PDB file of C-alpha atoms in Angstrom:
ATOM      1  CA  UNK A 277     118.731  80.665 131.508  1.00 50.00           C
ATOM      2  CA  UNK A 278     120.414  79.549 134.476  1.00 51.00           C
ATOM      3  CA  UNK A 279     123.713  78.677 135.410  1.00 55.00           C
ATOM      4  CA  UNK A 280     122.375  75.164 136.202  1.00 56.00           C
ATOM      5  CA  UNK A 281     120.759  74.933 132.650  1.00 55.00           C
ATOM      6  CA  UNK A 282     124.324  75.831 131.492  1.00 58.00           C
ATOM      7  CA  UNK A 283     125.910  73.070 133.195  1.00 61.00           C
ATOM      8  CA  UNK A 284     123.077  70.275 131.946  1.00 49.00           C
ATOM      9  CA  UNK A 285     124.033  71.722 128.600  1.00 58.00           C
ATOM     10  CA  UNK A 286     127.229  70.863 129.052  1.00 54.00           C
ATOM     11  CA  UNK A 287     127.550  68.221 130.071  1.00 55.00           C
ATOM     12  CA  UNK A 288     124.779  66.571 127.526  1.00 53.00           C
ATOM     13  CA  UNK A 289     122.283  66.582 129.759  1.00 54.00           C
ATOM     14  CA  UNK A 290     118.436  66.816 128.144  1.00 56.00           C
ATOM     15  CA  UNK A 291     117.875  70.029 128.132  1.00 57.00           C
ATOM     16  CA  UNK A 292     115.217  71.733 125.882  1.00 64.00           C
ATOM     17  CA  UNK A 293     116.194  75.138 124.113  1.00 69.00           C
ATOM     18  CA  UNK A 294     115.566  76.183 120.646  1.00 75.00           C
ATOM     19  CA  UNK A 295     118.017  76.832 117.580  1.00 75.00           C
ATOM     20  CA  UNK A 296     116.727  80.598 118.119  1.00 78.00           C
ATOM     21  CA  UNK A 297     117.240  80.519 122.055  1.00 78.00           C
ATOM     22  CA  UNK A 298     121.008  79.260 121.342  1.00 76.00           C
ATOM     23  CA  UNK A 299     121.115  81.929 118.746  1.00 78.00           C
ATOM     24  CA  UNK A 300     120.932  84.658 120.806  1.00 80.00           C
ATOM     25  CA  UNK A 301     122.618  83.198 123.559  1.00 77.00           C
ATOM     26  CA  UNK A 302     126.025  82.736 121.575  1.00 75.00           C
ATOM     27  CA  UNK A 303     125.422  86.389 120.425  1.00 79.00           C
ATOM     28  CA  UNK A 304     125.110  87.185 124.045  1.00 77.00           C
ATOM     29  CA  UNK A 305     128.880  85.529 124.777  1.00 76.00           C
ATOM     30  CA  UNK A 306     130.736  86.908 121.783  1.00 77.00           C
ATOM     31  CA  UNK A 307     131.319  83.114 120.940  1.00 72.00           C
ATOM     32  CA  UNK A 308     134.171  82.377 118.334  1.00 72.00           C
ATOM     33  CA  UNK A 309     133.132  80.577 115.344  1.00 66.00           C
ATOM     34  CA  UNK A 310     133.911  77.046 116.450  1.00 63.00           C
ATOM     35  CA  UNK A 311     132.817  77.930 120.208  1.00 70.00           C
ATOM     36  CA  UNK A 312     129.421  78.289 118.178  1.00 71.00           C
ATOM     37  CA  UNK A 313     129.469  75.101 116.543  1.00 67.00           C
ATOM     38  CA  UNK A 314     130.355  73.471 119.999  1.00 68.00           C
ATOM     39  CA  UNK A 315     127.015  75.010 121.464  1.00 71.00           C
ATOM     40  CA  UNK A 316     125.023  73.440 118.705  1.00 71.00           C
ATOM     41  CA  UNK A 317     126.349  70.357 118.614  1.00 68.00           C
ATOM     42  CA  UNK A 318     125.833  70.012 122.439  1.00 66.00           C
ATOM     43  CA  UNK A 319     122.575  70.949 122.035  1.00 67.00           C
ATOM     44  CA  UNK A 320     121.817  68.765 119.266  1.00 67.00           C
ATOM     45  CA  UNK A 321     120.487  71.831 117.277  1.00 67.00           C
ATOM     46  CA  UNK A 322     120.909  73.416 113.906  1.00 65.00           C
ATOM     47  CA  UNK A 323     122.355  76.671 113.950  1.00 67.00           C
ATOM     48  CA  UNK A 324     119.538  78.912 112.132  1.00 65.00           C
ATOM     49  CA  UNK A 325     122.692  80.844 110.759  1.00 60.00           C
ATOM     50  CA  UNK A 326     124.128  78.037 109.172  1.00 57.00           C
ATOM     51  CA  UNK A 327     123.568  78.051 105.385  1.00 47.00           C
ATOM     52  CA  UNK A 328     120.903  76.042 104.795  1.00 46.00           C
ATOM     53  CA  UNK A 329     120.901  72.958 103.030  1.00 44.00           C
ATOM     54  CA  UNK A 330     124.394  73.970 101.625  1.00 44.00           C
ATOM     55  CA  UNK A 331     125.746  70.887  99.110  1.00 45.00           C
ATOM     56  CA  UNK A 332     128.139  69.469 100.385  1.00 44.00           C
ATOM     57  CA  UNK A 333     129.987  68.647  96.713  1.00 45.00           C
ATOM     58  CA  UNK A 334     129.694  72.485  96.624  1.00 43.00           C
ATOM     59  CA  UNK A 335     132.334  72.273  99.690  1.00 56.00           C
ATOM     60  CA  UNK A 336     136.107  73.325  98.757  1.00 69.00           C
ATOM     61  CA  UNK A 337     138.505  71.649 100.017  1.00 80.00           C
ATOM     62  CA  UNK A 338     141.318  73.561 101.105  1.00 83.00           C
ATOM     63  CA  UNK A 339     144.634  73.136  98.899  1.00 86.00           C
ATOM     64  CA  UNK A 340     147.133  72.772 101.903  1.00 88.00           C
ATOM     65  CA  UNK A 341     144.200  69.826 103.127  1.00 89.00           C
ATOM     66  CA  UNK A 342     143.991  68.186  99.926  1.00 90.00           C
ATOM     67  CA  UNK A 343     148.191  68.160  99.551  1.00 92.00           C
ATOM     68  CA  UNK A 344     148.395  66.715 102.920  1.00 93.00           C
ATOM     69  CA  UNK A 345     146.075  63.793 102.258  1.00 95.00           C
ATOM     70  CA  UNK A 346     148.131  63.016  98.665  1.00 94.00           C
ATOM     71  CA  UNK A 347     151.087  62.792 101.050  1.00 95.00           C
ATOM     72  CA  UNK A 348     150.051  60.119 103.025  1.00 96.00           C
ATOM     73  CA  UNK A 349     151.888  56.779 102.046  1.00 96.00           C
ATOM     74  CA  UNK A 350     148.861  54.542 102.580  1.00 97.00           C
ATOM     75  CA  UNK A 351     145.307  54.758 101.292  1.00 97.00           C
ATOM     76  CA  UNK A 352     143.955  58.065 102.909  1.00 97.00           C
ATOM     77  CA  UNK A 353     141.068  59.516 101.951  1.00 97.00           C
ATOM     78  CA  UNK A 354     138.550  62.879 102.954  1.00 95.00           C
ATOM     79  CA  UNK A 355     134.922  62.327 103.223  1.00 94.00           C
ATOM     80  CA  UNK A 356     132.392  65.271 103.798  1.00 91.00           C
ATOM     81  CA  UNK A 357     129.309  64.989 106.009  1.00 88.00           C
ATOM     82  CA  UNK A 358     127.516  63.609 102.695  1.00 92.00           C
ATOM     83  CA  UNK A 359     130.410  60.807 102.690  1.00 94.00           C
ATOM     84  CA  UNK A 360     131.458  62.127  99.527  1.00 93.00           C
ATOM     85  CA  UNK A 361     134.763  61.697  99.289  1.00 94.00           C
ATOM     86  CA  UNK A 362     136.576  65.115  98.744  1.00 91.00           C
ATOM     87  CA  UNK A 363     140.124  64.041  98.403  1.00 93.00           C
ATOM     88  CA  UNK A 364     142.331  60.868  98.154  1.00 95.00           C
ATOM     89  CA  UNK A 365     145.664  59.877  97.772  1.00 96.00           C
ATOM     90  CA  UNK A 366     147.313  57.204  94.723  1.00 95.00           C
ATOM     91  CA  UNK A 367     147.224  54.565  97.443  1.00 96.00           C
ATOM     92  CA  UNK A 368     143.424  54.963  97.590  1.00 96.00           C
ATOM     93  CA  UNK A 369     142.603  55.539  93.972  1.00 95.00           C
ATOM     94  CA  UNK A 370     144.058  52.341  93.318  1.00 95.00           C
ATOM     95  CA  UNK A 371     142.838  50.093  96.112  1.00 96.00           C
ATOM     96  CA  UNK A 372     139.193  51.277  95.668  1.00 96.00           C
ATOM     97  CA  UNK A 373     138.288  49.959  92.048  1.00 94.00           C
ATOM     98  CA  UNK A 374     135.077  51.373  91.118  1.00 93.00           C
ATOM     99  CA  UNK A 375     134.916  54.569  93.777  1.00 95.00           C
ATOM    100  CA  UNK A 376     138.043  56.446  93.485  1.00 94.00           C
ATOM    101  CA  UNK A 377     139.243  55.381  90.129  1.00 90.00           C
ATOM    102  CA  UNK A 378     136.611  56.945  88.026  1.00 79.00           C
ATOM    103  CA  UNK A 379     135.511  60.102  87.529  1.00 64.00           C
ATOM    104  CA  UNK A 380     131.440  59.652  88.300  1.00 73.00           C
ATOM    105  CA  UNK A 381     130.177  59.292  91.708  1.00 84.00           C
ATOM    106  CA  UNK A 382     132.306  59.718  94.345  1.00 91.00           C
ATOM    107  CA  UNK A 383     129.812  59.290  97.209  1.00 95.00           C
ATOM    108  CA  UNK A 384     130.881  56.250  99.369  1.00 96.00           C
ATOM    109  CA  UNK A 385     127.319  54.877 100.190  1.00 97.00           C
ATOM    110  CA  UNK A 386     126.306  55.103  97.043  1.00 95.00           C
ATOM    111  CA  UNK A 387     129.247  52.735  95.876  1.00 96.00           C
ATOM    112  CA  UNK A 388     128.343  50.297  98.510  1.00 97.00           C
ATOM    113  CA  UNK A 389     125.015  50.189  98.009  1.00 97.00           C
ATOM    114  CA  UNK A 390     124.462  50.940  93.926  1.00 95.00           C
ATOM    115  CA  UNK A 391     127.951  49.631  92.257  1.00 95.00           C
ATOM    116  CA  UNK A 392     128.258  46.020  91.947  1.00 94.00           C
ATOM    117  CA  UNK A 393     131.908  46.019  91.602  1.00 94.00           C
ATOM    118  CA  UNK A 394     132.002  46.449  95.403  1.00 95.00           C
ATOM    119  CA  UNK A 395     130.318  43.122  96.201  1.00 96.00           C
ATOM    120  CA  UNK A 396     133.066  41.923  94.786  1.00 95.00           C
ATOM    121  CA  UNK A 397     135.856  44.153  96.307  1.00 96.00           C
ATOM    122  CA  UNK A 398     133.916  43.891  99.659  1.00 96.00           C
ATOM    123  CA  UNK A 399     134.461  40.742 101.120  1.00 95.00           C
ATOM    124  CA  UNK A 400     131.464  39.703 103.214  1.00 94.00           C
ATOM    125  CA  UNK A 401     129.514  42.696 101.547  1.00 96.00           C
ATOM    126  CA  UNK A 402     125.804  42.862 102.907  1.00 95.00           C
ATOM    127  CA  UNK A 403     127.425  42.776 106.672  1.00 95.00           C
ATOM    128  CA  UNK A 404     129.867  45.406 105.935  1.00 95.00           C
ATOM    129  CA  UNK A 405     127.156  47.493 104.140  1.00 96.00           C
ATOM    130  CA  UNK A 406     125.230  47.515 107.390  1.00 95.00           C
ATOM    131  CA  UNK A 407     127.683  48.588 109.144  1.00 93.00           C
ATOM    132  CA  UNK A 408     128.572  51.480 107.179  1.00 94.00           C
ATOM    133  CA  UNK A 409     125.247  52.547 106.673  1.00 94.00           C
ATOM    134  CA  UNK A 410     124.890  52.210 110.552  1.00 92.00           C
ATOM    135  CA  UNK A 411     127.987  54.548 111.225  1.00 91.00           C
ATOM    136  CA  UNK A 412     126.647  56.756 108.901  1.00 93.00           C
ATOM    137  CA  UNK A 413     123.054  57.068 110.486  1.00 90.00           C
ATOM    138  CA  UNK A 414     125.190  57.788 114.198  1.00 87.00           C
ATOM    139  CA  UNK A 415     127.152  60.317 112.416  1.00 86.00           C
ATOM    140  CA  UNK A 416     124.684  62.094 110.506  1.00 85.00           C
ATOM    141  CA  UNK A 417     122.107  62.638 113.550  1.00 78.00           C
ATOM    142  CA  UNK A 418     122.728  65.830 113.919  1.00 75.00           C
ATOM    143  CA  UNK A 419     121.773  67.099 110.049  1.00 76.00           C
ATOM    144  CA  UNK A 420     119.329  64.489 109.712  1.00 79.00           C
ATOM    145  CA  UNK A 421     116.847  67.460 108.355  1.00 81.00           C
ATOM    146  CA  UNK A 422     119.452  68.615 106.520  1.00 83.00           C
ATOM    147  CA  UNK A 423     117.954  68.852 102.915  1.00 86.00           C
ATOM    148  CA  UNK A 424     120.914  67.555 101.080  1.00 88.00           C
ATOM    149  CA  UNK A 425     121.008  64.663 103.502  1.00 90.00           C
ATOM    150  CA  UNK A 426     117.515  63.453 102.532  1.00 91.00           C
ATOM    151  CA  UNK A 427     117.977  63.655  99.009  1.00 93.00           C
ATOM    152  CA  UNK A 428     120.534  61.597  99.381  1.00 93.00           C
ATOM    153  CA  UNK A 429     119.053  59.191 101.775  1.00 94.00           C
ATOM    154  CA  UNK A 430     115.511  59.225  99.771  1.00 95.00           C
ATOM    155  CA  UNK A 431     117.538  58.161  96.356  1.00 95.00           C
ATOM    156  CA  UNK A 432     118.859  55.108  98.321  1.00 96.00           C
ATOM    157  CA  UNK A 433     116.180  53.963  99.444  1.00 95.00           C
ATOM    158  CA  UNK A 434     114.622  54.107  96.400  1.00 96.00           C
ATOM    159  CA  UNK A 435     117.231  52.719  94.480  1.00 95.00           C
ATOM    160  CA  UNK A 436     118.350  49.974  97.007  1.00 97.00           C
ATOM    161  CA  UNK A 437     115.943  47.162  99.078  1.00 96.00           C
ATOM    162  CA  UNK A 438     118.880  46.675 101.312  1.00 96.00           C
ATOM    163  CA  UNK A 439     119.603  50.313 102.263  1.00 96.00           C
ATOM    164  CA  UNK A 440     115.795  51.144 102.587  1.00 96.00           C
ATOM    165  CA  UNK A 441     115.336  47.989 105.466  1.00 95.00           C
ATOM    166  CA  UNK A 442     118.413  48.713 106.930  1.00 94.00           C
ATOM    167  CA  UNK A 443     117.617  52.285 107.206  1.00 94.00           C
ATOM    168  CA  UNK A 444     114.178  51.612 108.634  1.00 92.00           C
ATOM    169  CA  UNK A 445     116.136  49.546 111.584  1.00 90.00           C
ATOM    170  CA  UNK A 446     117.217  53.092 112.902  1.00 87.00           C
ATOM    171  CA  UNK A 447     120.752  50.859 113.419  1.00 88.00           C
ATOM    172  CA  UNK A 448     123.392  53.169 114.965  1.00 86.00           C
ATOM    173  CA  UNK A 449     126.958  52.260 115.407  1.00 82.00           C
ATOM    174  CA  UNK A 450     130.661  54.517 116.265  1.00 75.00           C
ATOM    175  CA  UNK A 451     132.573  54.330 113.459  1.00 71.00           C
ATOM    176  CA  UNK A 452     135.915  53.088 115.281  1.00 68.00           C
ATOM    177  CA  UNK A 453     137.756  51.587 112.561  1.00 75.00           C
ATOM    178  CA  UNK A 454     139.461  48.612 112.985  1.00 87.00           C
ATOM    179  CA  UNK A 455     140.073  45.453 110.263  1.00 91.00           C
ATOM    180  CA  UNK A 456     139.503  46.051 106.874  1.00 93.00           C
ATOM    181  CA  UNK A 457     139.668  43.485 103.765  1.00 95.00           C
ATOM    182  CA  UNK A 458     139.888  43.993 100.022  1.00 96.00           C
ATOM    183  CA  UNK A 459     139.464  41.755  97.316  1.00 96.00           C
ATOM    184  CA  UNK A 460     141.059  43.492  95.044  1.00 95.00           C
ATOM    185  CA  UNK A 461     141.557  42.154  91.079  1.00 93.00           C
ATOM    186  CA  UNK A 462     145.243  42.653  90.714  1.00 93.00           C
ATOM    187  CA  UNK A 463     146.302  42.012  94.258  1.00 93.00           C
ATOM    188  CA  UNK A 464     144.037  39.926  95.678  1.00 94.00           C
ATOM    189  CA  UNK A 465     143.034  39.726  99.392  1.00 94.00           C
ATOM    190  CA  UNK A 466     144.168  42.780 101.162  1.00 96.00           C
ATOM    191  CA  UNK A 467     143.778  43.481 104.735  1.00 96.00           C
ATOM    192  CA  UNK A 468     144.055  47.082 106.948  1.00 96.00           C
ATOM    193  CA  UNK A 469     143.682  48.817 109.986  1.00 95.00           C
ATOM    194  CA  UNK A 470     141.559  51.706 108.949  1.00 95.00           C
ATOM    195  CA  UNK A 471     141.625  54.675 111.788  1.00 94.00           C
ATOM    196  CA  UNK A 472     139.836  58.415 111.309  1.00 92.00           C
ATOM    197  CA  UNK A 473     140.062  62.131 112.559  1.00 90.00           C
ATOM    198  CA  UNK A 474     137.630  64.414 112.648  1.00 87.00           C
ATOM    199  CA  UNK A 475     139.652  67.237 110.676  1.00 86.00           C
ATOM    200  CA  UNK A 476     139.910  70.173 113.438  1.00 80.00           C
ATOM    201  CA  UNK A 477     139.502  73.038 110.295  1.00 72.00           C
ATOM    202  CA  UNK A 478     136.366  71.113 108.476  1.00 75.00           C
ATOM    203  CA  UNK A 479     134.941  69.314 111.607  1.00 74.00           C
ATOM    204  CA  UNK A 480     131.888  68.384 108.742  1.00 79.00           C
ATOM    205  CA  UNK A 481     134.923  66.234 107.418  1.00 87.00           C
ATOM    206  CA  UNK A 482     136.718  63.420 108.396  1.00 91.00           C
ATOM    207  CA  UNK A 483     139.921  61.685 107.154  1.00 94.00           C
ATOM    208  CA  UNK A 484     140.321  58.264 106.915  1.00 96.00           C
ATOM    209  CA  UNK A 485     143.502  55.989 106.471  1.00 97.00           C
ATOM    210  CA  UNK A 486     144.009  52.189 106.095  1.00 97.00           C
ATOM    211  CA  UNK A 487     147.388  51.078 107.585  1.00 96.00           C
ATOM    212  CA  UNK A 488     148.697  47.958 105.714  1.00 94.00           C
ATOM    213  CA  UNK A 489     148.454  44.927 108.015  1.00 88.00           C
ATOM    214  CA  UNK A 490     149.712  42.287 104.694  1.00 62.00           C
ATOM    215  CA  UNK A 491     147.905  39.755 102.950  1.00 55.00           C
ATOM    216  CA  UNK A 492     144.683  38.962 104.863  1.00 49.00           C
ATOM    217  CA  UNK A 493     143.707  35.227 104.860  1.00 47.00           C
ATOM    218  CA  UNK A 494     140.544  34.212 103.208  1.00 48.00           C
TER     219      UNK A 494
END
């Protein structure tokens, strides 16, 4: 491998190398754990070290992670790379009626796409269903073979018309946050700014908040 093919890598060029190739060639630099990761990711590769097909519900969250998320003021909530959600705050668990406030499902997609109370929490639902399931097809590229990741994708489609065309569109979209609106029972139309990190000690995970931006206008 040359230092050329190096660069390319780098700097996301297409260069072809397999999982075993990048293997042995982070053995080869003594790369740190996340260093590792890095190499993968830029090579759009699984790491053949990773543990397969691990559930991500199986996933702790750490305790100092999940007490920094309940401290948030505003709705804040975790999701994994399944978009499970692995922690939330009060804020959340109240403003998502039907996801966080029960104790059964807590996968987002599934909510959108299988609960009915979110066509009516969701306000212009079947748009904002695409678009989820759009952000979630550019995020989850890289594990697409990832065996929890079709089971979960393969019980959609089977269980919703809308998320089985929408998922053969092959739509892909960067999740970059922006206006969000509630209908919620008690307090009627709601409307945030929702913004997310990529968590720097579960970089599978990603936290999302909703900033409060009043009373939206119907």
């Amino acid at each position: 491998m040359s230092v050329t093919w190096y660069t390319w890598l780098e700097q996301g060029r297409d260069v072809s190398a397999s999982p075993q190739a990048l293997a042995a060639l982070a053995v080869a630099l003594h790369l740190s754990p996340a260093e590792r990761r890095y190499l993968f990711e830029l090579a759009g590769k699984r790491d053949p070290a990773a543990a397969p097909g691990e559930p991500a519900e199986t996933m702790d969250v750490p305790a100092a992670l999940a007490e920094a998320v309940n401290a948030i003021k505003p709705p804040a909530y975790l999701l994994d790379r399944l978009w499970n959600a692995r922690a939330w705050n009060n804020a959340a668990q109240r403003l998502f009626v039907g996801w966080l406030d029960r104790g059964d499902d807590r996968n987002l997609l599934r909510y959108i796409f299988l609960n009915p109370v979110s066509r009516t929490v969701i306000p212009d639902w079947s748009r904002r269903a695409r678009r989820v399931l759009a952000e979630f097809r550019a995020e989850s590229g890289p594990h697409i073979d990832d065996p929890a990741l079709v089971a979960l994708v393969e019980d959609l489609r089977q269980r919703s018309a809308l998320f089985a065309r929408c998922w053969r569109e092959h739509e892909v979209v960067e999740r970059l946050g922006g206006e969000r609106s509630f209908d919620h029972p008690r307090s009627g139309r709601l409307a945030y700014e929702q913004i997310a990190f990529t968590v720097a000690s579960r970089i599978d995970s990603k936290l999302v908040m909703l900033l409060p931006r009043g009373r939206s206008r119907r």
